[in-house]
mmCIF file of C-alpha atoms in Angstrom:
data_model
loop_
_atom_site.group_PDB
_atom_site.id
_atom_site.type_symbol
_atom_site.label_atom_id
_atom_site.label_comp_id
_atom_site.label_asym_id
_atom_site.label_seq_id
_atom_site.Cartn_x
_atom_site.Cartn_y
_atom_site.Cartn_z
ATOM 1 C CA UNK A 155 197.381 78.281 139.301
ATOM 2 C CA UNK A 156 200.334 75.736 139.145
ATOM 3 C CA UNK A 157 201.737 74.571 136.281
ATOM 4 C CA UNK A 158 204.526 72.665 135.564
ATOM 5 C CA UNK A 159 206.594 72.592 132.042
ATOM 6 C CA UNK A 160 208.911 69.231 130.862
ATOM 7 C CA UNK A 161 209.866 69.278 134.895
ATOM 8 C CA UNK A 162 212.437 66.532 135.905
ATOM 9 C CA UNK A 163 214.700 65.867 138.810
ATOM 10 C CA UNK A 164 217.600 63.564 139.182
ATOM 11 C CA UNK A 165 218.943 62.466 142.467
ATOM 12 C CA UNK A 166 223.041 61.742 141.360
ATOM 13 C CA UNK A 167 222.692 59.617 138.110
ATOM 14 C CA UNK A 168 219.210 58.608 139.129
ATOM 15 C CA UNK A 169 216.384 60.345 137.171
ATOM 16 C CA UNK A 170 213.628 60.190 139.187
ATOM 17 C CA UNK A 171 211.172 62.512 136.814
ATOM 18 C CA UNK A 172 211.554 63.579 133.283
ATOM 19 C CA UNK A 173 208.943 65.434 131.207
ATOM 20 C CA UNK A 174 206.342 66.070 133.770
ATOM 21 C CA UNK A 175 203.915 68.299 132.835
ATOM 22 C CA UNK A 176 200.570 69.442 133.982
ATOM 23 C CA UNK A 177 198.323 72.413 135.792
ATOM 24 C CA UNK A 178 196.619 72.494 139.394
ATOM 25 C CA UNK A 179 193.449 75.120 138.543
ATOM 26 C CA UNK A 180 193.170 77.960 141.240
ATOM 27 C CA UNK A 181 190.778 77.478 143.890
ATOM 28 C CA UNK A 182 190.428 73.892 143.570
ATOM 29 C CA UNK A 183 191.593 70.151 144.781
ATOM 30 C CA UNK A 184 193.951 68.621 142.622
ATOM 31 C CA UNK A 185 195.786 65.320 143.714
ATOM 32 C CA UNK A 186 199.113 64.063 142.779
ATOM 33 C CA UNK A 187 198.512 59.992 142.764
ATOM 34 C CA UNK A 188 200.703 57.614 142.609
ATOM 35 C CA UNK A 189 202.283 54.122 143.588
ATOM 36 C CA UNK A 190 204.885 54.409 146.569
ATOM 37 C CA UNK A 191 208.306 55.906 145.139
ATOM 38 C CA UNK A 192 206.636 57.642 141.950
ATOM 39 C CA UNK A 193 208.149 60.976 143.010
ATOM 40 C CA UNK A 194 204.794 63.004 144.368
ATOM 41 C CA UNK A 195 206.965 64.523 147.231
ATOM 42 C CA UNK A 196 209.476 65.606 144.672
ATOM 43 C CA UNK A 197 207.229 67.300 142.783
ATOM 44 C CA UNK A 198 205.319 68.914 146.028
ATOM 45 C CA UNK A 199 208.939 70.286 147.174
ATOM 46 C CA UNK A 200 209.867 71.761 143.482
ATOM 47 C CA UNK A 201 206.213 73.403 143.656
ATOM 48 C CA UNK A 202 207.298 75.113 147.307
ATOM 49 C CA UNK A 203 210.716 75.944 146.216
ATOM 50 C CA UNK A 204 212.066 73.501 148.459
ATOM 51 C CA UNK A 205 214.229 72.325 145.778
ATOM 52 C CA UNK A 206 214.857 73.067 142.405
ATOM 53 C CA UNK A 207 213.941 71.289 138.766
ATOM 54 C CA UNK A 208 216.938 70.006 136.467
ATOM 55 C CA UNK A 209 214.868 70.908 134.000
ATOM 56 C CA UNK A 210 211.807 72.429 132.585
ATOM 57 C CA UNK A 211 209.469 74.819 134.886
ATOM 58 C CA UNK A 212 207.275 75.435 137.612
ATOM 59 C CA UNK A 213 205.269 78.174 138.137
ATOM 60 C CA UNK A 214 202.891 79.257 141.121
ATOM 61 C CA UNK A 215 200.430 82.062 140.125
ATOM 62 C CA UNK A 216 202.834 82.963 137.794
ATOM 63 C CA UNK A 217 205.697 83.158 140.039
ATOM 64 C CA UNK A 218 208.829 81.081 138.626
ATOM 65 C CA UNK A 219 209.705 78.887 141.853
ATOM 66 C CA UNK A 220 213.383 78.578 140.882
ATOM 67 C CA UNK A 221 213.527 82.324 139.865
ATOM 68 C CA UNK A 222 212.030 84.063 142.451
ATOM 69 C CA UNK A 223 211.798 81.176 145.456
ATOM 70 C CA UNK A 224 211.331 83.967 148.450
ATOM 71 C CA UNK A 225 208.100 85.390 146.636
ATOM 72 C CA UNK A 226 206.897 81.685 146.214
ATOM 73 C CA UNK A 227 207.735 81.065 149.525
ATOM 74 C CA UNK A 228 205.796 83.422 151.043
ATOM 75 C CA UNK A 229 202.351 82.309 148.745
ATOM 76 C CA UNK A 230 202.669 78.578 148.958
ATOM 77 C CA UNK A 231 202.680 76.333 152.551
ATOM 78 C CA UNK A 232 203.977 72.884 152.726
ATOM 79 C CA UNK A 233 202.501 70.315 154.612
ATOM 80 C CA UNK A 234 205.130 67.390 155.415
ATOM 81 C CA UNK A 235 204.128 63.500 155.879
ATOM 82 C CA UNK A 236 206.755 63.385 158.312
ATOM 83 C CA UNK A 237 206.302 66.410 160.896
ATOM 84 C CA UNK A 238 208.447 66.409 163.833
ATOM 85 C CA UNK A 239 206.608 66.564 167.095
ATOM 86 C CA UNK A 240 208.924 65.327 169.626
ATOM 87 C CA UNK A 241 209.192 68.857 171.194
ATOM 88 C CA UNK A 242 208.400 69.588 174.886
ATOM 89 C CA UNK A 243 205.882 72.158 173.565
ATOM 90 C CA UNK A 244 202.184 72.696 173.880
ATOM 91 C CA UNK A 245 200.137 73.396 170.798
ATOM 92 C CA UNK A 246 199.854 76.676 171.580
ATOM 93 C CA UNK A 247 203.721 77.506 172.067
ATOM 94 C CA UNK A 248 204.402 75.347 168.567
ATOM 95 C CA UNK A 249 202.035 77.526 166.783
ATOM 96 C CA UNK A 250 203.469 80.776 168.290
ATOM 97 C CA UNK A 251 206.840 79.447 167.906
ATOM 98 C CA UNK A 252 206.162 79.254 163.747
ATOM 99 C CA UNK A 253 204.182 82.489 163.124
ATOM 100 C CA UNK A 254 207.041 84.228 165.166
ATOM 101 C CA UNK A 255 209.729 82.301 162.323
ATOM 102 C CA UNK A 256 207.142 82.826 159.233
ATOM 103 C CA UNK A 257 206.261 86.374 160.654
ATOM 104 C CA UNK A 258 208.784 87.659 161.481
ATOM 105 C CA UNK A 259 208.798 91.270 160.045
ATOM 106 C CA UNK A 260 205.525 91.516 161.414
ATOM 107 C CA UNK A 261 204.204 92.887 164.910
ATOM 108 C CA UNK A 262 203.090 90.692 167.666
ATOM 109 C CA UNK A 263 199.687 90.769 167.918
ATOM 110 C CA UNK A 264 199.291 90.477 164.000
ATOM 111 C CA UNK A 265 201.461 86.945 165.269
ATOM 112 C CA UNK A 266 198.884 86.041 167.773
ATOM 113 C CA UNK A 267 195.824 87.088 165.278
ATOM 114 C CA UNK A 268 197.908 84.720 162.802
ATOM 115 C CA UNK A 269 197.949 81.832 165.495
ATOM 116 C CA UNK A 270 194.535 82.098 166.638
ATOM 117 C CA UNK A 271 193.130 82.181 163.085
ATOM 118 C CA UNK A 272 195.455 78.841 161.951
ATOM 119 C CA UNK A 273 193.736 76.901 164.899
ATOM 120 C CA UNK A 274 190.379 77.944 164.709
ATOM 121 C CA UNK A 275 190.552 76.990 160.640
ATOM 122 C CA UNK A 276 192.103 73.350 162.334
ATOM 123 C CA UNK A 277 189.647 73.091 165.002
ATOM 124 C CA UNK A 278 192.690 73.442 167.837
ATOM 125 C CA UNK A 279 191.775 75.903 169.899
ATOM 126 C CA UNK A 280 190.425 73.338 172.792
ATOM 127 C CA UNK A 281 193.775 71.633 172.832
ATOM 128 C CA UNK A 282 196.047 74.664 173.177
ATOM 129 C CA UNK A 283 197.463 73.627 176.700
ATOM 130 C CA UNK A 284 198.006 69.918 175.372
ATOM 131 C CA UNK A 285 201.629 68.663 174.830
ATOM 132 C CA UNK A 286 202.494 68.345 171.054
ATOM 133 C CA UNK A 287 203.514 64.890 171.637
ATOM 134 C CA UNK A 288 200.829 63.631 173.408
ATOM 135 C CA UNK A 289 197.984 64.447 170.671
ATOM 136 C CA UNK A 290 196.315 61.352 168.688
ATOM 137 C CA UNK A 291 197.527 61.060 164.997
ATOM 138 C CA UNK A 292 194.393 63.214 163.879
ATOM 139 C CA UNK A 293 195.169 66.238 165.527
ATOM 140 C CA UNK A 294 199.118 66.263 164.638
ATOM 141 C CA UNK A 295 198.121 66.058 160.856
ATOM 142 C CA UNK A 296 195.934 69.131 161.623
ATOM 143 C CA UNK A 297 197.981 70.505 163.489
ATOM 144 C CA UNK A 298 200.790 70.350 160.404
ATOM 145 C CA UNK A 299 198.009 72.238 158.993
ATOM 146 C CA UNK A 300 197.890 74.947 161.142
ATOM 147 C CA UNK A 301 201.491 75.652 160.440
ATOM 148 C CA UNK A 302 201.127 76.331 157.029
ATOM 149 C CA UNK A 303 198.029 78.434 156.904
ATOM 150 C CA UNK A 304 200.170 80.784 159.344
ATOM 151 C CA UNK A 305 201.095 83.018 156.714
ATOM 152 C CA UNK A 306 197.495 82.625 155.172
ATOM 153 C CA UNK A 307 198.839 81.505 152.358
ATOM 154 C CA UNK A 308 196.812 80.964 148.627
ATOM 155 C CA UNK A 309 198.292 77.693 147.846
ATOM 156 C CA UNK A 310 198.393 74.650 149.427
ATOM 157 C CA UNK A 311 200.358 71.801 148.917
ATOM 158 C CA UNK A 312 200.225 68.689 151.132
ATOM 159 C CA UNK A 313 202.003 65.349 151.186
ATOM 160 C CA UNK A 314 199.976 62.349 152.012
ATOM 161 C CA UNK A 315 197.821 64.273 154.368
ATOM 162 C CA UNK A 316 195.649 61.547 155.671
ATOM 163 C CA UNK A 317 198.551 59.183 156.666
ATOM 164 C CA UNK A 318 197.842 57.244 159.527
ATOM 165 C CA UNK A 319 194.671 58.635 160.512
ATOM 166 C CA UNK A 320 191.888 56.485 161.217
ATOM 167 C CA UNK A 321 188.460 56.532 159.369
ATOM 168 C CA UNK A 322 186.982 59.255 161.344
ATOM 169 C CA UNK A 323 190.036 61.467 161.501
ATOM 170 C CA UNK A 324 190.010 60.762 157.284
ATOM 171 C CA UNK A 325 186.810 62.534 157.154
ATOM 172 C CA UNK A 326 187.157 65.321 159.294
ATOM 173 C CA UNK A 327 190.475 66.063 157.371
ATOM 174 C CA UNK A 328 188.662 65.706 153.830
ATOM 175 C CA UNK A 329 186.346 68.549 154.872
ATOM 176 C CA UNK A 330 188.904 70.761 156.471
ATOM 177 C CA UNK A 331 190.866 70.295 152.677
ATOM 178 C CA UNK A 332 187.298 70.450 151.052
ATOM 179 C CA UNK A 333 186.617 74.159 152.958
ATOM 180 C CA UNK A 334 190.124 75.587 152.146
ATOM 181 C CA UNK A 335 189.734 74.789 148.346
ATOM 182 C CA UNK A 336 186.955 76.939 148.657
ATOM 183 C CA UNK A 337 189.454 80.122 149.018
ATOM 184 C CA UNK A 338 192.746 78.406 148.694
ATOM 185 C CA UNK A 339 194.318 76.292 145.594
ATOM 186 C CA UNK A 340 195.259 72.850 147.088
ATOM 187 C CA UNK A 341 197.642 70.178 145.474
ATOM 188 C CA UNK A 342 197.825 67.068 147.223
ATOM 189 C CA UNK A 343 199.804 63.677 146.881
ATOM 190 C CA UNK A 344 198.397 60.024 147.696
ATOM 191 C CA UNK A 345 198.740 57.044 146.934
ATOM 192 C CA UNK A 346 195.464 55.618 148.236
ATOM 193 C CA UNK A 347 192.760 55.735 145.689
ATOM 194 C CA UNK A 348 189.682 56.249 148.279
ATOM 195 C CA UNK A 349 191.027 59.498 149.701
ATOM 196 C CA UNK A 350 190.531 61.486 146.121
ATOM 197 C CA UNK A 351 187.189 59.621 144.975
ATOM 198 C CA UNK A 352 184.974 62.293 146.000
ATOM 199 C CA UNK A 353 187.439 65.418 147.399
ATOM 200 C CA UNK A 354 189.381 66.174 144.209
ATOM 201 C CA UNK A 355 188.373 68.419 141.112
ATOM 202 C CA UNK A 356 191.325 66.819 139.053
ATOM 203 C CA UNK A 357 193.819 64.183 139.270
ATOM 204 C CA UNK A 358 197.172 63.463 137.539
ATOM 205 C CA UNK A 359 198.917 60.198 137.800
ATOM 206 C CA UNK A 360 202.811 59.464 138.085
ATOM 207 C CA UNK A 361 204.006 56.698 136.851
ATOM 208 C CA UNK A 362 207.486 55.635 135.254
ATOM 209 C CA UNK A 363 209.030 59.078 135.919
ATOM 210 C CA UNK A 364 205.929 60.733 134.161
ATOM 211 C CA UNK A 365 202.541 61.642 134.183
ATOM 212 C CA UNK A 366 200.840 58.992 132.675
ATOM 213 C CA UNK A 367 196.849 60.351 133.172
ATOM 214 C CA UNK A 368 195.530 63.815 134.069
ATOM 215 C CA UNK A 369 191.931 64.629 134.088
ATOM 216 C CA UNK A 370 188.691 64.212 136.097
ATOM 217 C CA UNK A 371 187.564 60.893 137.763
ATOM 218 C CA UNK A 372 184.765 61.021 135.191
ATOM 219 C CA UNK A 373 187.724 61.174 132.061
ATOM 220 C CA UNK A 374 190.201 58.399 133.660
ATOM 221 C CA UNK A 375 187.377 56.137 134.365
ATOM 222 C CA UNK A 376 186.499 56.505 130.475
ATOM 223 C CA UNK A 377 189.992 56.596 129.202
ATOM 224 C CA UNK A 378 190.642 53.362 130.679
ATOM 225 C CA UNK A 379 186.769 51.275 130.072
ATOM 226 C CA UNK A 380 186.626 51.260 134.005
ATOM 227 C CA UNK A 381 183.679 51.707 135.688
ATOM 228 C CA UNK A 382 185.383 53.076 139.182
ATOM 229 C CA UNK A 383 188.292 55.394 140.122
ATOM 230 C CA UNK A 384 190.396 52.274 141.751
ATOM 231 C CA UNK A 385 189.957 50.292 138.590
ATOM 232 C CA UNK A 386 191.536 52.634 136.431
ATOM 233 C CA UNK A 387 194.222 53.729 138.297
ATOM 234 C CA UNK A 388 195.375 50.257 138.692
ATOM 235 C CA UNK A 389 195.499 49.910 135.063
ATOM 236 C CA UNK A 390 197.598 53.055 134.364
ATOM 237 C CA UNK A 391 200.063 52.273 136.948
ATOM 238 C CA UNK A 392 200.039 48.480 136.185
ATOM 239 C CA UNK A 393 200.533 49.385 131.889
ATOM 240 C CA UNK A 394 204.415 48.809 131.982
ATOM 241 C CA UNK A 395 204.966 52.307 129.553
ATOM 242 C CA UNK A 396 203.177 54.204 132.144
ATOM 243 C CA UNK A 397 200.330 55.010 129.478
ATOM 244 C CA UNK A 398 196.895 53.457 129.030
#
């Protein structure tokens, strides 16, 4: 389980988030939704111990993300929205490179097995020999996810996993996330409500620097008197105080 308690974060004198509290249950998909600039990526990076809270706490499966970052990084996999795929590597070479880094203390055969396991889960075995820079956007996003899976984390933290994908690629990514959530906790960010309509068991909406809504699709619709999740989202994020 992922738990934030009164999380706050500032960049310089600018406060980005304050009093953010929520939980993401295990072996399920939780969406962190909000308009562009709402602070979603800031939260995700804190969950993965990439940076730390200025106030409050973040824990993942009972491990404090700030006081025990090494252990937390071992159990979390972070997929960035803006992965750099300009390297002159093939898909296999890039996965092997990442495996050698995240599994540095494991023998070569374990690293190789991890590459094939991650590639198989993400449907990449047939493109092992292709140059990474030549892949479609859909395959690049799958490759990013495969890199996260190399260490077989129990928690996947995905930043805008469907960014730049066409409808077919989007459907494939949703199916993959749903399959992975059977054994892993998944927290992902989005500003597109169509991404979460039928995928997530829980939705957290960030607005005006804090949690404006937290619950199931049905609960958010009931809370706002809406029949559609998109309408509920718009009402929540159009409200000046960030709460309905």
